[in-house]
Coordinates of C-alpha atoms (C1' of nucleotides) in Angstrom, one line a residue:
Chain A
X1 CA 4.1 26.3 -11.2
X2 CA 1.6 23.9 -12.7
X3 CA -0.7 21.6 -10.2
X4 CA 0.6 18.5 -12.0
X5 CA 4.3 19.6 -11.3
X6 CA 3.5 20.5 -7.7
X7 CA 2.2 17.0 -7.2
X8 CA 5.6 15.6 -8.6
X9 CA 7.4 17.9 -6.2
X10 CA 5.5 16.6 -3.4
X11 CA 6.5 12.9 -4.3
X12 CA 10.0 13.8 -5.0
X13 CA 10.1 15.5 -1.5
X14 CA 8.4 12.3 -0.1
X15 CA 11.2 10.2 -1.5
X16 CA 14.1 12.5 -0.6
X17 CA 13.0 13.7 2.9
X18 CA 10.7 11.1 4.0
X19 CA 7.9 13.2 4.7
X20 CA 6.1 16.4 3.6
X21 CA 4.9 18.9 6.0
X22 CA 2.0 20.8 4.6
X23 CA 2.5 24.2 6.2
X24 CA 6.2 24.3 5.4
X25 CA 5.7 23.4 1.8
X26 CA 2.9 26.1 1.5
X27 CA 5.1 28.7 2.8
X28 CA 7.9 27.4 0.5
X29 CA 5.8 27.6 -2.6
X30 CA 3.9 30.8 -1.6
X31 CA 0.4 29.1 -1.7
X32 CA -2.5 28.5 0.8
X33 CA -2.3 25.3 3.0
X34 CA -5.6 24.5 1.6
X35 CA -4.1 24.0 -1.9
X36 CA -1.4 21.7 -0.6
X37 CA -3.8 19.8 1.6
X38 CA -5.8 19.2 -1.3
X39 CA -3.0 17.8 -3.3
X40 CA -2.1 15.5 -0.5
X41 CA -5.7 14.4 -0.3
X42 CA -5.7 13.5 -4.0
X43 CA -2.3 11.9 -4.0
X44 CA -3.5 9.7 -1.0
X45 CA -6.6 8.6 -2.7
X46 CA -4.4 7.3 -5.7
X47 CA -2.3 5.4 -3.1
X48 CA 1.1 7.5 -3.7
X49 CA 1.3 8.8 -0.2
X50 CA 0.1 8.0 3.4
X51 CA -1.7 11.2 4.6
X52 CA -1.0 12.1 8.3
X53 CA -2.0 14.9 10.3
X54 CA 0.2 17.9 9.5
X55 CA 1.4 16.5 6.0
X56 CA 2.1 13.0 4.6
X57 CA 4.6 9.9 4.9
X58 CA 5.8 7.5 2.1
X59 CA 2.9 5.3 1.1
X60 CA 4.3 2.1 2.6
X61 CA 7.6 0.9 4.2
X62 CA 8.0 -0.7 0.8
X63 CA 11.1 1.3 0.3
X64 CA 12.6 -0.9 2.7
X65 CA 11.4 -3.9 1.1
X66 CA 12.8 -2.7 -2.2
X67 CA 16.3 -2.3 -0.8
X68 CA 16.2 -5.8 0.6
X69 CA 14.9 -7.1 -2.7
X70 CA 17.7 -5.4 -4.8
X71 CA 20.4 -6.8 -2.5
X72 CA 22.7 -8.8 -4.5
X73 CA 22.1 -12.5 -4.0
X74 CA 24.7 -14.7 -3.0
X75 CA 25.0 -18.3 -3.0
X76 CA 24.7 -20.9 -6.0
X77 CA 21.3 -19.9 -7.0
X78 CA 22.3 -16.2 -7.4
X79 CA 25.4 -17.2 -9.4
X80 CA 23.5 -19.3 -11.8
X81 CA 21.0 -16.4 -12.1
X82 CA 23.6 -13.9 -13.0
X83 CA 25.1 -16.1 -15.6
X84 CA 21.4 -16.4 -17.1
X85 CA 20.9 -12.8 -16.8
X86 CA 23.9 -11.9 -18.9
X87 CA 22.4 -14.1 -21.7
X88 CA 19.4 -11.9 -22.0
X89 CA 19.8 -9.4 -24.9
X90 CA 18.0 -6.0 -25.2
X91 CA 15.0 -6.3 -27.3
X92 CA 14.5 -9.9 -26.7
X93 CA 11.4 -11.9 -25.5
X94 CA 12.4 -14.5 -23.0
X95 CA 10.4 -16.9 -20.7
X96 CA 11.2 -17.4 -17.1
X97 CA 10.1 -20.6 -15.3
X98 CA 9.2 -20.8 -11.5
X99 CA 11.3 -21.5 -8.7
X100 CA 13.8 -19.8 -6.5
X101 CA 16.6 -19.7 -9.0
X102 CA 14.1 -18.2 -11.5
X103 CA 13.2 -15.5 -9.0
X104 CA 17.0 -14.7 -8.5
X105 CA 17.1 -14.5 -12.2
X106 CA 14.4 -11.8 -12.3
X107 CA 16.2 -10.0 -9.7
X108 CA 19.5 -10.2 -11.7
X109 CA 18.3 -8.6 -14.7
X110 CA 20.1 -5.2 -15.3
X111 CA 18.2 -2.3 -14.1
X112 CA 18.3 -0.7 -17.8
X113 CA 17.3 -3.8 -19.6
X114 CA 14.6 -3.3 -22.3
X115 CA 13.1 -6.7 -23.0
X116 CA 9.9 -8.7 -22.4
X117 CA 9.7 -11.3 -19.9
X118 CA 6.8 -14.0 -20.3
X119 CA 6.2 -16.1 -17.1
X120 CA 3.8 -18.5 -15.5
X121 CA 5.3 -17.9 -12.3
X122 CA 3.4 -15.1 -10.1
X123 CA 6.5 -14.9 -8.0
X124 CA 8.6 -13.7 -10.8
X125 CA 5.8 -11.5 -12.2
X126 CA 5.9 -9.8 -8.6
X127 CA 9.7 -9.6 -8.6
X128 CA 9.7 -7.9 -11.9
X129 CA 6.9 -5.3 -10.9
X130 CA 9.4 -2.9 -9.7
X131 CA 11.7 -3.5 -12.6
X132 CA 11.7 0.0 -14.3
X133 CA 12.0 -1.2 -17.9
X134 CA 11.2 -4.7 -18.4
X135 CA 7.6 -5.5 -19.8
X136 CA 6.1 -8.6 -18.1
X137 CA 3.6 -10.8 -19.6
X138 CA 1.9 -13.2 -17.3
X139 CA 0.8 -16.6 -18.3
X140 CA -2.4 -17.7 -16.5
X141 CA -3.8 -21.0 -15.6
X142 CA -4.6 -23.2 -12.4
X143 CA -1.9 -22.4 -9.6
X144 CA 0.1 -25.5 -8.8
X145 CA 0.9 -24.6 -5.2
X146 CA 3.7 -26.8 -4.6
X147 CA 6.0 -24.9 -7.2
X148 CA 3.7 -21.7 -7.1
X149 CA 3.4 -21.7 -10.9
X150 CA 0.3 -21.6 -13.2
X151 CA -0.2 -25.0 -14.8
X152 CA -2.8 -27.3 -16.3
X153 CA -4.6 -27.0 -19.8
X154 CA -5.2 -23.1 -19.4
X155 CA -1.3 -22.4 -19.1
X156 CA -0.4 -25.2 -21.7
X157 CA -2.8 -23.6 -24.2
X158 CA -1.5 -20.0 -23.6
X159 CA 2.0 -21.1 -23.8
X160 CA 1.4 -22.7 -27.3
X161 CA 0.8 -19.3 -28.6
X162 CA 3.9 -17.6 -27.5
X163 CA 7.3 -17.8 -29.2
X164 CA 10.5 -16.4 -27.3
X165 CA 14.0 -16.0 -27.9
X166 CA 15.0 -17.9 -24.8
X167 CA 13.5 -19.9 -22.1
X168 CA 15.1 -20.3 -18.7
X169 CA 14.1 -23.7 -17.4
X170 CA 13.9 -24.7 -13.8
X171 CA 14.5 -28.5 -13.0
X172 CA 14.9 -30.6 -9.9
X173 CA 17.3 -33.3 -11.7
X174 CA 20.3 -32.9 -14.5
X175 CA 21.4 -36.7 -15.3
X176 CA 23.6 -37.6 -18.2
X177 CA 21.3 -40.7 -18.8
X178 CA 17.9 -39.6 -17.1
X179 CA 18.0 -36.2 -18.7
X180 CA 16.0 -33.3 -17.3
X181 CA 13.5 -34.0 -14.9
X182 CA 11.0 -32.6 -12.4
X183 CA 8.7 -34.2 -9.5
X184 CA 5.4 -33.5 -11.3
X185 CA 4.0 -34.8 -14.5
X186 CA 1.8 -31.7 -15.4
X187 CA 4.7 -29.3 -14.5
X188 CA 6.9 -31.2 -16.8
X189 CA 4.5 -30.8 -19.7
X190 CA 4.4 -27.2 -19.0
X191 CA 8.1 -26.8 -19.2
X192 CA 8.2 -28.9 -22.2
X193 CA 5.7 -26.8 -23.9
X194 CA 7.9 -23.8 -23.2
X195 CA 11.0 -25.6 -24.7
X196 CA 9.0 -26.1 -27.9
X197 CA 8.4 -22.4 -28.1
X198 CA 11.7 -21.2 -27.3
X199 CA 14.6 -20.7 -29.9
X200 CA 16.9 -21.5 -27.0
X201 CA 16.6 -23.2 -23.7
X202 CA 18.9 -22.7 -20.8
X203 CA 18.7 -24.9 -17.7
X204 CA 18.9 -23.1 -14.5
X205 CA 21.0 -25.9 -12.6
X206 CA 22.8 -25.1 -9.5
X207 CA 25.3 -27.8 -8.3
X208 CA 23.1 -29.6 -6.2
X209 CA 20.8 -30.6 -9.1
X210 CA 23.7 -32.1 -11.0
X211 CA 23.7 -36.0 -10.7
X212 CA 20.1 -35.9 -9.4
X213 CA 16.9 -37.3 -11.1
X214 CA 13.3 -36.8 -10.4
X215 CA 10.2 -38.7 -11.6
X216 CA 9.1 -37.2 -14.8
X217 CA 11.3 -36.2 -17.7
X218 CA 11.0 -32.7 -19.2
X219 CA 13.3 -33.2 -22.3
X220 CA 16.5 -35.0 -23.0
X221 CA 19.7 -33.2 -22.3
X222 CA 20.3 -32.8 -26.0
X223 CA 17.3 -30.7 -26.3
X224 CA 18.7 -27.9 -24.5
X225 CA 21.2 -24.9 -25.6
X226 CA 23.3 -25.1 -22.3
X227 CA 23.2 -25.8 -18.5
X228 CA 24.0 -22.9 -16.5
X229 CA 25.3 -23.9 -13.0
X230 CA 27.8 -22.5 -10.3
X231 CA 31.5 -22.6 -9.5
X232 CA 30.9 -25.3 -6.8
X233 CA 29.1 -27.5 -9.0
X234 CA 30.6 -31.2 -8.7
X235 CA 33.4 -31.6 -11.0
X236 CA 32.5 -35.1 -11.9
X237 CA 28.9 -34.2 -12.6
X238 CA 30.1 -31.5 -14.8
X239 CA 32.6 -33.7 -16.6
X240 CA 29.8 -36.3 -17.3
X241 CA 27.7 -33.7 -18.7
X242 CA 30.3 -32.5 -21.1
X243 CA 31.4 -35.9 -21.9
X244 CA 27.6 -36.4 -23.1
X245 CA 28.1 -33.4 -25.3
X246 CA 26.2 -30.9 -23.2
X247 CA 27.5 -27.4 -22.8
X248 CA 27.9 -26.3 -19.4
X249 CA 28.3 -22.5 -18.2
X250 CA 29.2 -21.0 -15.1
X251 CA 32.1 -23.2 -14.2
X252 CA 35.5 -24.0 -15.5
Chain B
X1 CA 8.0 16.8 13.4
X2 CA 4.7 15.2 12.5
X3 CA 2.9 13.2 15.2
X4 CA 2.9 10.2 12.9
X5 CA 6.8 10.5 12.6
X6 CA 7.1 10.6 16.4
X7 CA 5.4 7.3 16.7
X8 CA 7.8 5.7 14.1
X9 CA 10.8 7.1 16.0
X10 CA 9.5 5.6 19.3
X11 CA 9.4 2.3 17.7
X12 CA 12.6 2.5 16.1
X13 CA 14.4 3.7 19.3
X14 CA 12.7 0.7 21.0
X15 CA 14.3 -1.6 18.4
X16 CA 17.7 0.1 18.5
X17 CA 18.1 0.7 22.2
X18 CA 15.8 -2.0 23.8
X19 CA 14.0 0.6 25.5
X20 CA 12.3 4.2 25.6
X21 CA 12.5 6.5 28.7
X22 CA 9.6 8.9 28.4
X23 CA 11.3 11.9 30.1
X24 CA 14.4 11.6 28.1
X25 CA 12.6 11.6 24.8
X26 CA 10.3 14.5 25.9
X27 CA 13.5 16.6 26.6
X28 CA 15.1 15.4 23.4
X29 CA 12.1 16.4 21.2
X30 CA 11.4 19.3 23.3
X31 CA 7.8 18.1 24.0
X32 CA 6.1 17.7 27.1
X33 CA 6.1 14.2 28.9
X34 CA 2.4 14.2 28.6
X35 CA 2.6 14.1 24.8
X36 CA 5.1 11.2 24.9
X37 CA 3.2 9.5 27.5
X38 CA 0.0 9.6 25.3
X39 CA 2.0 8.3 22.3
X40 CA 3.4 5.4 24.5
X41 CA -0.1 4.6 25.6
X42 CA -1.7 4.5 22.3
X43 CA 1.2 2.3 21.0
X44 CA 0.7 0.1 23.7
X45 CA -2.8 -0.3 23.0
X46 CA -2.0 -1.4 19.7
X47 CA 0.2 -3.9 20.8
X48 CA 3.4 -2.3 19.4
X49 CA 5.4 -2.0 22.9
X50 CA 5.1 -2.8 26.6
X51 CA 4.2 0.0 28.6
X52 CA 6.2 0.2 31.8
X53 CA 6.7 2.9 34.5
X54 CA 8.9 5.5 33.3
X55 CA 8.7 4.6 29.5
X56 CA 8.4 1.5 27.3
X57 CA 10.0 -1.7 26.5
X58 CA 9.7 -3.8 23.4
X59 CA 6.7 -6.0 23.1
X60 CA 8.0 -9.6 23.6
X61 CA 8.9 -11.5 20.6
X62 CA 5.8 -13.8 20.7
X63 CA 3.7 -10.8 21.0
X64 CA 5.6 -8.9 18.5
X65 CA 5.1 -11.4 15.9
X66 CA 1.6 -11.7 16.8
X67 CA 1.2 -8.0 16.9
X68 CA 2.5 -7.8 13.5
X69 CA 0.1 -10.0 12.1
X70 CA -2.6 -8.5 14.1
X71 CA -1.4 -5.1 13.2
X72 CA -1.9 -6.1 9.7
X73 CA -5.3 -7.7 10.8
X74 CA -6.4 -4.6 12.7
X75 CA -6.2 -2.0 10.0
X76 CA -8.9 -0.5 8.0
X77 CA -8.2 -2.7 4.9
X78 CA -8.0 -6.0 7.3
X79 CA -11.5 -5.0 8.5
X80 CA -12.8 -4.5 5.0
X81 CA -11.1 -8.0 4.1
X82 CA -12.7 -9.7 7.0
X83 CA -16.1 -8.6 6.0
X84 CA -15.5 -9.8 2.5
X85 CA -14.1 -13.1 3.5
X86 CA -17.3 -13.8 5.4
X87 CA -19.2 -13.3 2.1
X88 CA -17.4 -16.1 0.4
X89 CA -19.4 -19.4 0.4
X90 CA -18.0 -23.0 0.4
X91 CA -18.0 -24.3 -3.2
X92 CA -18.3 -20.8 -4.7
X93 CA -16.0 -19.4 -7.4
X94 CA -14.8 -15.8 -6.7
X95 CA -12.7 -13.6 -8.3
X96 CA -10.4 -11.0 -6.3
X97 CA -9.1 -7.7 -7.8
X98 CA -5.4 -6.4 -7.0
X99 CA -4.3 -4.3 -4.4
X100 CA -3.4 -4.1 -0.7
X101 CA -7.0 -4.7 0.5
X102 CA -7.3 -7.5 -2.1
X103 CA -4.2 -9.1 -0.6
X104 CA -5.7 -9.0 3.0
X105 CA -8.9 -10.6 1.7
X106 CA -6.5 -13.5 0.4
X107 CA -5.2 -13.9 3.9
X108 CA -8.6 -13.7 5.7
X109 CA -10.0 -16.5 3.9
X110 CA -10.9 -19.3 6.3
X111 CA -8.1 -22.0 6.5
X112 CA -10.6 -24.6 5.7
X113 CA -12.5 -22.8 3.1
X114 CA -13.0 -25.1 -0.1
X115 CA -13.6 -22.6 -2.9
X116 CA -12.0 -21.5 -6.1
X117 CA -10.3 -17.9 -6.6
X118 CA -9.8 -16.4 -9.7
X119 CA -7.6 -13.6 -10.0
X120 CA -5.3 -11.6 -12.3
X121 CA -3.3 -10.4 -9.3
X122 CA 0.1 -12.4 -9.0
X123 CA 0.3 -10.9 -5.7
X124 CA -3.0 -12.6 -4.4
X125 CA -1.9 -15.8 -6.1
X126 CA 1.2 -15.8 -4.2
X127 CA -0.6 -15.2 -0.8
X128 CA -3.1 -18.1 -1.7
X129 CA -0.3 -20.5 -2.6
X130 CA 0.1 -21.3 1.3
X131 CA -3.7 -21.8 1.5
X132 CA -4.4 -25.6 2.1
X133 CA -7.7 -25.7 0.4
X134 CA -8.5 -23.0 -1.9
X135 CA -8.0 -23.7 -5.6
X136 CA -6.5 -20.8 -7.6
X137 CA -6.7 -19.7 -11.1
X138 CA -4.6 -16.9 -12.5
X139 CA -5.7 -14.8 -15.2
X140 CA -2.7 -13.8 -17.4
X141 CA -2.0 -10.7 -19.3
X142 CA 0.3 -7.8 -19.6
X143 CA 1.7 -6.8 -16.2
X144 CA 0.4 -3.3 -15.2
X145 CA 3.3 -2.6 -12.8
X146 CA 1.8 0.3 -10.9
X147 CA -1.1 -1.8 -9.5
X148 CA 0.8 -5.2 -9.9
X149 CA -2.1 -6.7 -11.8
X150 CA -2.4 -8.5 -15.2
X151 CA -4.1 -6.1 -17.6
X152 CA -4.4 -5.6 -21.4
X153 CA -6.4 -7.3 -24.2
X154 CA -5.2 -10.7 -22.9
X155 CA -6.4 -10.5 -19.5
X156 CA -9.7 -9.0 -20.8
X157 CA -10.2 -11.9 -23.2
X158 CA -9.5 -14.4 -20.6
X159 CA -11.9 -12.6 -18.1
X160 CA -14.7 -12.8 -20.8
X161 CA -14.5 -16.8 -20.5
X162 CA -15.0 -16.7 -16.8
X163 CA -18.1 -16.7 -14.6
X164 CA -17.9 -16.1 -11.1
X165 CA -20.3 -16.2 -8.2
X166 CA -18.7 -12.8 -6.7
X167 CA -16.2 -10.3 -7.5
X168 CA -14.2 -8.4 -5.0
X169 CA -13.5 -5.1 -6.7
X170 CA -10.7 -2.8 -5.7
X171 CA -10.9 1.0 -6.6
X172 CA -9.5 4.2 -5.5
X173 CA -12.6 6.3 -5.4
X174 CA -16.2 5.9 -4.1
X175 CA -18.4 8.8 -4.6
X176 CA -22.0 9.4 -4.6
X177 CA -21.8 11.1 -7.9
X178 CA -18.5 10.0 -9.7
X179 CA -19.3 6.5 -8.7
X180 CA -16.5 3.9 -8.6
X181 CA -13.3 5.1 -10.0
X182 CA -9.7 4.1 -10.5
X183 CA -6.7 6.0 -11.8
X184 CA -6.0 3.8 -15.0
X185 CA -8.3 3.5 -18.0
X186 CA -7.1 -0.1 -18.9
X187 CA -7.3 -1.2 -15.4
X188 CA -10.9 0.5 -15.1
X189 CA -11.8 -1.7 -18.3
X190 CA -10.3 -4.9 -16.5
X191 CA -12.4 -4.3 -13.5
X192 CA -15.7 -3.6 -15.4
X193 CA -15.1 -6.9 -17.3
X194 CA -15.2 -8.7 -14.0
X195 CA -18.2 -7.0 -12.9
X196 CA -19.9 -8.3 -16.2
X197 CA -18.8 -11.8 -15.5
X198 CA -19.9 -11.8 -11.7
X199 CA -23.2 -12.6 -10.2
X200 CA -22.4 -10.1 -7.3
X201 CA -19.9 -7.3 -7.0
X202 CA -18.6 -6.3 -3.8
X203 CA -16.5 -3.0 -3.4
X204 CA -13.4 -3.3 -1.0
X205 CA -13.7 0.3 0.0
X206 CA -11.7 1.3 3.2
X207 CA -12.9 4.6 4.8
X208 CA -10.2 6.8 3.0
X209 CA -11.7 6.0 -0.6
X210 CA -15.2 7.1 0.4
X211 CA -15.7 10.6 -0.9
X212 CA -12.7 10.4 -3.3
X213 CA -12.9 10.1 -7.1
X214 CA -10.2 9.3 -9.5
X215 CA -10.3 9.8 -13.2
X216 CA -11.8 6.8 -14.8
X217 CA -15.1 5.3 -14.1
X218 CA -15.2 1.5 -13.5
X219 CA -18.9 1.3 -13.0
X220 CA -21.8 3.4 -11.2
X221 CA -22.5 2.7 -7.8
X222 CA -25.9 1.0 -8.9
X223 CA -23.9 -1.6 -10.6
X224 CA -22.6 -3.3 -7.4
X225 CA -24.1 -5.4 -4.7
X226 CA -22.5 -3.7 -1.8
X227 CA -19.7 -1.4 -0.6
X228 CA -17.5 -3.2 2.2
X229 CA -16.0 -0.6 4.4
X230 CA -14.7 -0.3 7.9
X231 CA -16.0 1.0 11.5
X232 CA -13.8 4.3 10.8
X233 CA -15.4 5.1 7.6
X234 CA -16.5 8.9 7.6
X235 CA -20.2 9.0 8.5
X236 CA -21.2 11.7 6.2
X237 CA -19.7 9.8 3.2
X238 CA -21.4 6.5 4.4
X239 CA -24.7 8.4 4.9
X240 CA -24.4 9.8 1.3
X241 CA -23.9 6.5 -0.4
X242 CA -26.9 5.1 1.8
X243 CA -29.0 8.1 0.5
X244 CA -28.1 7.3 -2.9
X245 CA -29.3 3.7 -2.5
X246 CA -26.0 1.9 -2.1
X247 CA -25.8 -1.1 0.5
X248 CA -22.9 -0.5 2.7
X249 CA -21.6 -3.3 5.0
X250 CA -18.9 -3.2 7.8
X251 CA -20.0 0.3 9.6
X252 CA -23.4 1.0 11.3
Chain C
dC1 C1' 6.1 5.7 56.7
dA2 C1' 6.7 10.3 53.9
dA3 C1' 8.4 12.4 49.9
dT4 C1' 9.0 12.4 45.1
dA5 C1' 8.0 10.9 40.4
dA6 C1' 5.1 9.2 37.1
dC7 C1' 0.5 8.2 35.7
dG8 C1' -4.1 9.1 33.6
dT9 C1' -8.0 12.3 33.1
dG10 C1' -10.6 16.4 31.8
dC11 C1' -10.1 20.7 29.9
dA12 C1' -9.0 24.6 27.0
dG13 C1' -6.5 27.0 23.2
dA14 C1' -4.1 26.3 18.9
dA15 C1' -3.4 24.2 14.7
dA16 C1' -5.2 21.4 11.2
dC17 C1' -8.9 19.5 8.9
dG18 C1' -12.4 19.1 5.0
dT19 C1' -16.6 21.3 2.9
dG20 C1' -18.8 24.5 0.2
dC21 C1' -18.4 28.7 -2.2
dA22 C1' -17.0 32.4 -5.4
dA23 C1' -13.5 34.5 -8.2
dA24 C1' -9.9 33.9 -11.3
dA25 C1' -7.2 31.5 -14.6
dA26 C1' -7.1 28.2 -18.3
dC27 C1' -9.1 25.6 -21.8
dA28 C1' -12.2 24.5 -25.8
dA29 C1' -15.2 25.6 -29.3
dG30 C1' -17.4 28.6 -32.7
Chain D
dC1 C1' -11.4 37.0 -31.5
dT2 C1' -15.4 36.0 -28.0
dT3 C1' -17.9 33.1 -25.1
dG4 C1' -19.1 29.3 -22.4
dT5 C1' -17.2 25.6 -19.8
dT6 C1' -13.8 23.5 -16.7
dT7 C1' -10.1 23.8 -13.5
dT8 C1' -7.7 26.0 -9.8
dT9 C1' -7.2 28.6 -5.9
dG10 C1' -8.0 31.1 -1.5
dC11 C1' -11.6 32.3 1.8
dA12 C1' -14.9 31.3 5.5
dC13 C1' -16.3 28.3 8.7
dG14 C1' -17.7 24.4 11.6
dT15 C1' -15.2 20.1 13.0
dT16 C1' -11.3 17.2 14.4
dT17 C1' -6.8 16.6 16.3
dC18 C1' -2.8 17.9 18.9
dT19 C1' -0.6 19.8 22.8
dG20 C1' 0.1 21.6 27.5
dC21 C1' -1.8 22.4 31.9
dA22 C1' -3.9 21.3 36.2
dC23 C1' -5.0 17.9 39.3
dG24 C1' -5.9 13.7 41.9
dT25 C1' -4.1 9.0 41.7
dT26 C1' -0.7 5.5 41.7
dA27 C1' 4.1 3.8 42.0
dT28 C1' 8.8 4.2 43.4
dT29 C1' 12.5 5.4 46.4
dG30 C1' 14.9 6.2 50.5

DNA sequence: CAATAACGTGCAGAAACGTGCAAAAACAAG
DNA sequence: CTTGTTTTTGCACGTTTCTGCACGTTATTG
């Protein structure tokens, strides 16, 4: 057995059994405990496991966190997110906005999806850090703490150099007359910049946002490909959007 | 059963059953009561449980919450983080690397600190989103999932346009001969770029990293201002660093 | 109150630890 | 192919951690 294989075995054993006992493994592999201890020490130094007396434990309780994280979300936002995730094609480059629905979208992406996600949301980036196949590009800038997204001229400039197949836009208001709105002017400009760089723009619009309007327009409704909402969205609001020529997905 | 596992079992039993009876647990695990009592004493000393005659009860909710926060706050990495946080002066611009110690540093910054933090770690950015006064600049780039940091040419270029008063550098190895090392070459280059843009560089080096060495050198030890470590750092490792002319803070 | 159970401390033996070293195996260059 | 270099492995050994024992002290119970 090669030394590298042995390290893989250690990590696999850790994952499967939740622990490694140095003495047992040495006997099993017919090696000295010294060798196993050396392996454990090195793997611990690289952050792959937690070295304890007599063996090793998993690196962190992050396994439990991973499980919680991958629990399928319920509620309106998760519904919207699923509708959105189904629109992402393998091989595409898509941009994801910030916010809780956007975060749900990051979670809802299929585990085998091979695509590139560009985002100015560190929260979305952290969510996608555990995705096995999606490539993630972070757009930097000044952190707008209210929404936990990068904003300002730095972000705006960086977005201007990106082109994406689709942009998943988060807003706070979806109104037939007022259009798509949000509460901060700088954030509105960032979102607008994304729509200008995207072939298609889908609004993440759970029902509570329909009929609402905030202070700053992002883009008019005519500028987007569709509004993605949920089954419980208000029928009148949906009807009004459709009457205005807007494509609404996620509700009959 | 490993000793560390047994402590986990005790805490799990406490959560599930609301109590631990020392005599019963000793019988169940075929160990002496002395051993169980020692475990309970140690866990109580760390605030994880309430020691009572005959066994243990859960720490009270308020204490448990405080302890959970304090437990994070009392580990080696939190110690290092506190030493680091104390070095940040109001009005400064500092860069924070990625990793768990870096995240602790973000948490350890004083609540009234007025400074600017630049980081290529979305995790650090998310932590600082709740800080009332610190300005945060995110450096974008391709997400290196293993360490959850932005990397690649985009990040490297962005860092080249930033100057900071101090860079708090995370590594996996601190060795008198091998220098400061990490496990990925691209990440090593990003870290190096930061050291070149920083007036001072402080290494976040909890004790387990001292004496260890990973594959890729970031910078030699002579290139940094100081290594910040914790009280439990190995004395020999610390002595060797000091003998090599390295300033080591956080341990006598 | 006395008897019993549980406690914490100090101690010794066993197990595990990490370091330095040398030999063997693997690798790379000529 | 040979030779020099690097990596891997086990050994020896001093250090550290873990565990049970003994025992005096403290708490609980009838």
